[in-house]
GROMACS .gro file of C-alpha atoms in nm:
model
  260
    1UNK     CA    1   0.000   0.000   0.000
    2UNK     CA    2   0.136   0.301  -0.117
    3UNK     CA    3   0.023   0.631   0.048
    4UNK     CA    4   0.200   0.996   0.000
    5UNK     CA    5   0.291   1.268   0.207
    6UNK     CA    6   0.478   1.546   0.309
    7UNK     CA    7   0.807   1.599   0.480
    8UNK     CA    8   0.731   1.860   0.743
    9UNK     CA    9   0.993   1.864   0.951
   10UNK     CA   10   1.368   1.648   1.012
   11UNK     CA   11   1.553   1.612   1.269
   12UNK     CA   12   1.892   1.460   1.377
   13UNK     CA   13   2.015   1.487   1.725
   14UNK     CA   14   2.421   1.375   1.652
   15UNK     CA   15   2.570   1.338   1.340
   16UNK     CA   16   2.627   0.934   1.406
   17UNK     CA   17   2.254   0.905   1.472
   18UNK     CA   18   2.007   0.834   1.160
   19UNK     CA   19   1.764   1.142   1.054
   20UNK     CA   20   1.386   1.125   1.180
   21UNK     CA   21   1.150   1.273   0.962
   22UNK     CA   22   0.847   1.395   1.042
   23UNK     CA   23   0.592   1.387   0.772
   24UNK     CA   24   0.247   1.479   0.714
   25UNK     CA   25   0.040   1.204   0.525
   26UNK     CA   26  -0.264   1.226   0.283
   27UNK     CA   27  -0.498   1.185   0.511
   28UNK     CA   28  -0.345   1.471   0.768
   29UNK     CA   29  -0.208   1.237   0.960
   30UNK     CA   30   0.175   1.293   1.139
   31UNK     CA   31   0.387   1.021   1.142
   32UNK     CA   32   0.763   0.944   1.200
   33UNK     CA   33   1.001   0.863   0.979
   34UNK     CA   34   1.379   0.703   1.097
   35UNK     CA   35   1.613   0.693   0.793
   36UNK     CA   36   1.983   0.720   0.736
   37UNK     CA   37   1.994   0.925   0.479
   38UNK     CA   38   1.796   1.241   0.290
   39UNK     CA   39   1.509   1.179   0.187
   40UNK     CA   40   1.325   0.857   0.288
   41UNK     CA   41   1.047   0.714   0.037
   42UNK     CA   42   0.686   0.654   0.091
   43UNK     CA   43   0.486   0.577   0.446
   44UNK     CA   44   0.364   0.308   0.559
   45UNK     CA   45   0.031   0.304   0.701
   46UNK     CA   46   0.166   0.338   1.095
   47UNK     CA   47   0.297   0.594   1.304
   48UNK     CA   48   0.653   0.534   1.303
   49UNK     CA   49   0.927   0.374   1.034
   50UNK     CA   50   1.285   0.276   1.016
   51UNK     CA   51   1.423   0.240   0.621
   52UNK     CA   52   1.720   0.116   0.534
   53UNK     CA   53   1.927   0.079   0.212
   54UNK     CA   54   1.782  -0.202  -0.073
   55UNK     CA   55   2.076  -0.401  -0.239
   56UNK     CA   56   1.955  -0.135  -0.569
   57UNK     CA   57   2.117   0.178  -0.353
   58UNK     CA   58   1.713   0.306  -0.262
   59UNK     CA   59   1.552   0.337   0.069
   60UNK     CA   60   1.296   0.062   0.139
   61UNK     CA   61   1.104  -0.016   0.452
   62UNK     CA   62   1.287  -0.214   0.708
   63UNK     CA   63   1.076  -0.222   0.970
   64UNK     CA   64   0.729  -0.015   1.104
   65UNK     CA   65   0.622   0.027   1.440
   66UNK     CA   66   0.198   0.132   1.535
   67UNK     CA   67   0.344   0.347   1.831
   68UNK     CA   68   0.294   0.630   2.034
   69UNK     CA   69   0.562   0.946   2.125
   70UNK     CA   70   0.528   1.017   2.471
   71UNK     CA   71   0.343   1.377   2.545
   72UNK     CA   72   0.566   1.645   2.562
   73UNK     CA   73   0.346   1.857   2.826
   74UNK     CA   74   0.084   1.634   3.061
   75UNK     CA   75  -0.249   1.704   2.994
   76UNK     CA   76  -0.466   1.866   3.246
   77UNK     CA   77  -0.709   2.101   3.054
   78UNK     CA   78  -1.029   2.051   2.965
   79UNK     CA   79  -0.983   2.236   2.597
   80UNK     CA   80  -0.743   2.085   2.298
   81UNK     CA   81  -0.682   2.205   1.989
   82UNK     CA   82  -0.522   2.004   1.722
   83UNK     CA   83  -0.236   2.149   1.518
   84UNK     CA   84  -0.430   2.068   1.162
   85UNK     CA   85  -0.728   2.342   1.323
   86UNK     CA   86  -0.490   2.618   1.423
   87UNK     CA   87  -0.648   2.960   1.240
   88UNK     CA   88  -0.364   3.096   1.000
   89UNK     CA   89  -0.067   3.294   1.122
   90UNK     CA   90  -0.154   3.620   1.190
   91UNK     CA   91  -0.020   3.827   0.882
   92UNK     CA   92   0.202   4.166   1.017
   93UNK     CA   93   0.259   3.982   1.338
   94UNK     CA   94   0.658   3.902   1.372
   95UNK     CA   95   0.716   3.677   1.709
   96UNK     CA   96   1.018   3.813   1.748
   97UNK     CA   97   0.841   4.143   1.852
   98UNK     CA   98   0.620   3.974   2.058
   99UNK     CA   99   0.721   4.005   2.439
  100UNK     CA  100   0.501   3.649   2.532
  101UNK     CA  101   0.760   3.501   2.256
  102UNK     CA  102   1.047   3.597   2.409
  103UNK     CA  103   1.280   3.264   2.455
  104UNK     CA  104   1.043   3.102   2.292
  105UNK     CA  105   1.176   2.898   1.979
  106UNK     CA  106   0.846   2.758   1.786
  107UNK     CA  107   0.547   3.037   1.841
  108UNK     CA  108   0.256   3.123   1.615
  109UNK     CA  109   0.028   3.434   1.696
  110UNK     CA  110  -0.375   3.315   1.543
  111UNK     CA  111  -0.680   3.459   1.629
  112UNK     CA  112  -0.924   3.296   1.815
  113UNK     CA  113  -1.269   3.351   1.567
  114UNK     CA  114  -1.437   3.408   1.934
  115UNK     CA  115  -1.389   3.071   2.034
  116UNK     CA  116  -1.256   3.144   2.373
  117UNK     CA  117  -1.458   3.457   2.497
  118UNK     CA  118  -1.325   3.792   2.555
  119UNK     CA  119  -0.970   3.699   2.411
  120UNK     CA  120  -0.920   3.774   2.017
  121UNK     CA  121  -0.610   3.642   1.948
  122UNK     CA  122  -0.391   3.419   2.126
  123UNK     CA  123  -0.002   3.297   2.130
  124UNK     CA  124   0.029   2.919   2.019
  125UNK     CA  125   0.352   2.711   2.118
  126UNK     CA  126   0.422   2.335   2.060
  127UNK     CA  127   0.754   2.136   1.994
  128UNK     CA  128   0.698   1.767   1.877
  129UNK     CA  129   1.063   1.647   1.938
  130UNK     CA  130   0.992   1.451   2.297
  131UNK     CA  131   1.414   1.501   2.354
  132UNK     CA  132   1.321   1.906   2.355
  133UNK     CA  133   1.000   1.870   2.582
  134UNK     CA  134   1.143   2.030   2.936
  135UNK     CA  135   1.062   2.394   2.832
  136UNK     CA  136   0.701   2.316   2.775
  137UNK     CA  137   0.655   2.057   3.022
  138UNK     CA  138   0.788   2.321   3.279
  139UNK     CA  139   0.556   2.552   3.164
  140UNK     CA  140   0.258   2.365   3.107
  141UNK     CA  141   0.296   2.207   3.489
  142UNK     CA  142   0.330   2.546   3.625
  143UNK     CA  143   0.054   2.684   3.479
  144UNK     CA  144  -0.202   2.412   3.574
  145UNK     CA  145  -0.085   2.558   3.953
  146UNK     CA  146  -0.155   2.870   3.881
  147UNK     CA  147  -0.507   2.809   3.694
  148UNK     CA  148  -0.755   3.038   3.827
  149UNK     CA  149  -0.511   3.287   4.007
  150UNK     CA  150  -0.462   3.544   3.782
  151UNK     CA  151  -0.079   3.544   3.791
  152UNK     CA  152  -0.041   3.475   3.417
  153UNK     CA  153  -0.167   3.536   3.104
  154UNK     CA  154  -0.457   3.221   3.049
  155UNK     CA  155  -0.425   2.875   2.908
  156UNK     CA  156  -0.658   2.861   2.657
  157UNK     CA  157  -0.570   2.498   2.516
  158UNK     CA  158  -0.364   2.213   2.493
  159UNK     CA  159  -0.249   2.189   2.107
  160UNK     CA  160  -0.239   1.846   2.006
  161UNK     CA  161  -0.149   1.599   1.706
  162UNK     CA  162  -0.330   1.382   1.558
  163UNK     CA  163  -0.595   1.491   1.780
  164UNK     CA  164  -0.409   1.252   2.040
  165UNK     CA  165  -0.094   1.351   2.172
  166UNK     CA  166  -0.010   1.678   2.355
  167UNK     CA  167   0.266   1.877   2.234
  168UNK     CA  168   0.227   2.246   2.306
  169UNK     CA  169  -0.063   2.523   2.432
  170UNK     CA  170  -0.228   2.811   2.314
  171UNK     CA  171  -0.210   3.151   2.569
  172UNK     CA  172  -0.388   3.483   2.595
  173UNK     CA  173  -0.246   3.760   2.370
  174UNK     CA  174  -0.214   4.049   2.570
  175UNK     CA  175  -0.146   4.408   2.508
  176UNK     CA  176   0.140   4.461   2.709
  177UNK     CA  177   0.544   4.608   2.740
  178UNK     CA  178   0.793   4.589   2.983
  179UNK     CA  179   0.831   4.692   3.322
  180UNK     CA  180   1.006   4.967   3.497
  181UNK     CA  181   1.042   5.064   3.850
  182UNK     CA  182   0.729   5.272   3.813
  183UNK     CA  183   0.557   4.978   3.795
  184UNK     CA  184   0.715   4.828   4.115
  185UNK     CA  185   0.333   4.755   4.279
  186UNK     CA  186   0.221   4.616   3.993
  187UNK     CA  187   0.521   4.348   3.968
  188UNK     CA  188   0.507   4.317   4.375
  189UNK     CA  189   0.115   4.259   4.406
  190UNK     CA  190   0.143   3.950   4.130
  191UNK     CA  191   0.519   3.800   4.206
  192UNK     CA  192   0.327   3.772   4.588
  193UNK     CA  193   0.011   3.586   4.434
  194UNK     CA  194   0.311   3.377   4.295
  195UNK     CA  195   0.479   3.313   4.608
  196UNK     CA  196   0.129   3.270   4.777
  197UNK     CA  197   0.120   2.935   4.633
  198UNK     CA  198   0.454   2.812   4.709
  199UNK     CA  199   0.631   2.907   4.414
  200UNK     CA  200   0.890   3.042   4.309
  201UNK     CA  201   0.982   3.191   3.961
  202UNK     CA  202   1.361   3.065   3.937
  203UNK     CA  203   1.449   3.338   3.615
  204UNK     CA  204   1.332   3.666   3.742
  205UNK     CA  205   1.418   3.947   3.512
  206UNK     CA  206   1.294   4.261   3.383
  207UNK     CA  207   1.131   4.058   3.098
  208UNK     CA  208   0.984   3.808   3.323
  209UNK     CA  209   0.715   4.059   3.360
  210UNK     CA  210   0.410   4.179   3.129
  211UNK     CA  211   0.244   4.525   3.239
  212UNK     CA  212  -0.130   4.573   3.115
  213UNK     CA  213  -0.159   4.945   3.110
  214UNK     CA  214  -0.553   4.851   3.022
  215UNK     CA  215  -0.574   4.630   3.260
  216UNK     CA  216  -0.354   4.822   3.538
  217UNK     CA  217  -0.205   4.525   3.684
  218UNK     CA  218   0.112   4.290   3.613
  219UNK     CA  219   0.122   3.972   3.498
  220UNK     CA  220   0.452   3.668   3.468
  221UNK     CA  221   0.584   3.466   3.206
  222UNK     CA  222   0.855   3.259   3.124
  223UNK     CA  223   0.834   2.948   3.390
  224UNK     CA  224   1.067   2.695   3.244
  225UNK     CA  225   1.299   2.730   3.625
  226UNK     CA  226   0.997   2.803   3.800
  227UNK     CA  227   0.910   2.533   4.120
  228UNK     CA  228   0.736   2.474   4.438
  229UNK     CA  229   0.921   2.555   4.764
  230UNK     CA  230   0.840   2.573   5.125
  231UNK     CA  231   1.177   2.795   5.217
  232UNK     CA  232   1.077   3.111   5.290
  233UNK     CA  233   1.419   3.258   5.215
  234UNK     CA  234   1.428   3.189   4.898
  235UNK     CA  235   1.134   3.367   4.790
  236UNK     CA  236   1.201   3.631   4.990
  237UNK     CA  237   1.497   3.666   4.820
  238UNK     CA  238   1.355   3.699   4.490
  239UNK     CA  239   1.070   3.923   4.629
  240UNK     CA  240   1.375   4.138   4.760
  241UNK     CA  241   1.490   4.129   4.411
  242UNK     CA  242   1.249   4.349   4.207
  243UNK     CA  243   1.479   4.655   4.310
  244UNK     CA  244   1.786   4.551   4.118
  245UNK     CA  245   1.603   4.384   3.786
  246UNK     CA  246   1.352   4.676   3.741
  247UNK     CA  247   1.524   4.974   3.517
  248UNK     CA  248   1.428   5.322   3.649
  249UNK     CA  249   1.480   5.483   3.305
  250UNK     CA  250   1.283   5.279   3.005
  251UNK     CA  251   1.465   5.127   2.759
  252UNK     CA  252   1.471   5.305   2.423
  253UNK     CA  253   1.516   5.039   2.224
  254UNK     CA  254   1.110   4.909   2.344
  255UNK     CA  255   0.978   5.228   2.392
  256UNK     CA  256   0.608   5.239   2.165
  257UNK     CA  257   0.660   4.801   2.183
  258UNK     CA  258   0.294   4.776   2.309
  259UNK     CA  259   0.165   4.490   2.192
  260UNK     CA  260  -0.221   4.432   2.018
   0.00000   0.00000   0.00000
């Protein structure tokens, strides 16, 4: 059975290990691809493949596998979205702009056609490559702590693929720009909501923080170091930290950076 597809992605972790494609079939299906060499032939109908050279120099099937990558967050939402139904890119939009993008190294800014309430567009991020999960399973566990507390901007969705497996989230858009020592309150009042659960954020920095001016409040990002604690001096010391990280002249180079 012959089936086609495309090559979406490859990936090869050292040079003495074999490629592994990802590729999107006919039927919008993603499956895995493990070949030693560019570019592999046709699927097979399963989810993962290892080819290997034919005695006629081509790539041919070795051997096919019906399995399943491991999530690279752990589910806990109630809402999925899967990466075949994300709305279009967002055309002017350029994620390296975006402050909710920053560190960020896959990130696609869609709009939400009103599917999640009050919140037009939204930030997706995803990574299928289970060996790169940390960032996002950092994240993803942090923010299922945080549901409901109004510390960050909201979860709006696991994104998944093939409608199964969970390899990213969709956030709130905000309108936002960094924070300066004018905004000192602001960046207390939600870094103690923070520490009110137990947690600390492990990467404070200027840019850890997004200020609403609509909104008049504060709100944290970036959680990849973030983790529960019980010793008081720590967060204390990071709470004692806001004076040194927050500039008390802005920075010209994001002055008028306000975000849509």
């Amino acid at each position: 059975m012959s089936e086609s597809f495309e090559i979406v992605d490859a990936f090869m972790r050292y040079p003495q290990e074999p490629y592994l494609y990802r590729i999107l079939t006919e039927f919008s299906v993603f499956k895995y691809l493990v070949s030693p060499s560019a570019p592999p032939g046709p699927a097979s109908p399963t989810s993962a493949a290892n080819s290997s050279p034919s005695r006629d120099g081509r790539l041919s099937l070795s051997s096919t596998e019906n399995t399943r990558l491991t999530d690279v967050c752990t589910p806990w939402h109630a809402s999925r979205i899967d990466l075949l139904d994300l709305p279009s890119r967002l055309s002017g939009v350029d994620t390296l702009d975006e402050l909710q993008c920053h560190g960020q190294l896959t990130a696609r800014v869609v709009t939400t056609r009103g599917r999640y309430g009050q919140c037009p567009t939204a930030i997706c991020f995803w990574i299928w490559q289970p060996h790169f999960r940390y960032g996002l399973y950092a994240e993803s566990k942090m923010y299922a702590a945080m549901e409901g507390h109004d510390i960050a901007p909201k979860f709006l969705a696991h994104i998944t693929e093939n409608r199964g497996r969970v390899i990213g989230h969709m956030l709130e858009r905000l309108k936002v720009r960094l924070a300066t020592i004018h905004d000192m309150g602001k960046c207390q009042a939600v870094l103690a909501r923070l520490h009110g659960l137990g947690i600390t954020h492990g990467g404070l920095s200027r840019h850890s923080f997004l200020i609403d001016d609509e909104r008049r409040r504060a709100y944290l990002h970036g959680f990849v170091n973030s983790y529960h604690t019980t010793d008081h001096g720590v967060l204390q010391a990071e709470f004692n930290s806001l004076g040194r990280i927050l500039p008390r002249k802005p920075d010209p180079l994001t002055v008028g950076q306000e975000k849509l």
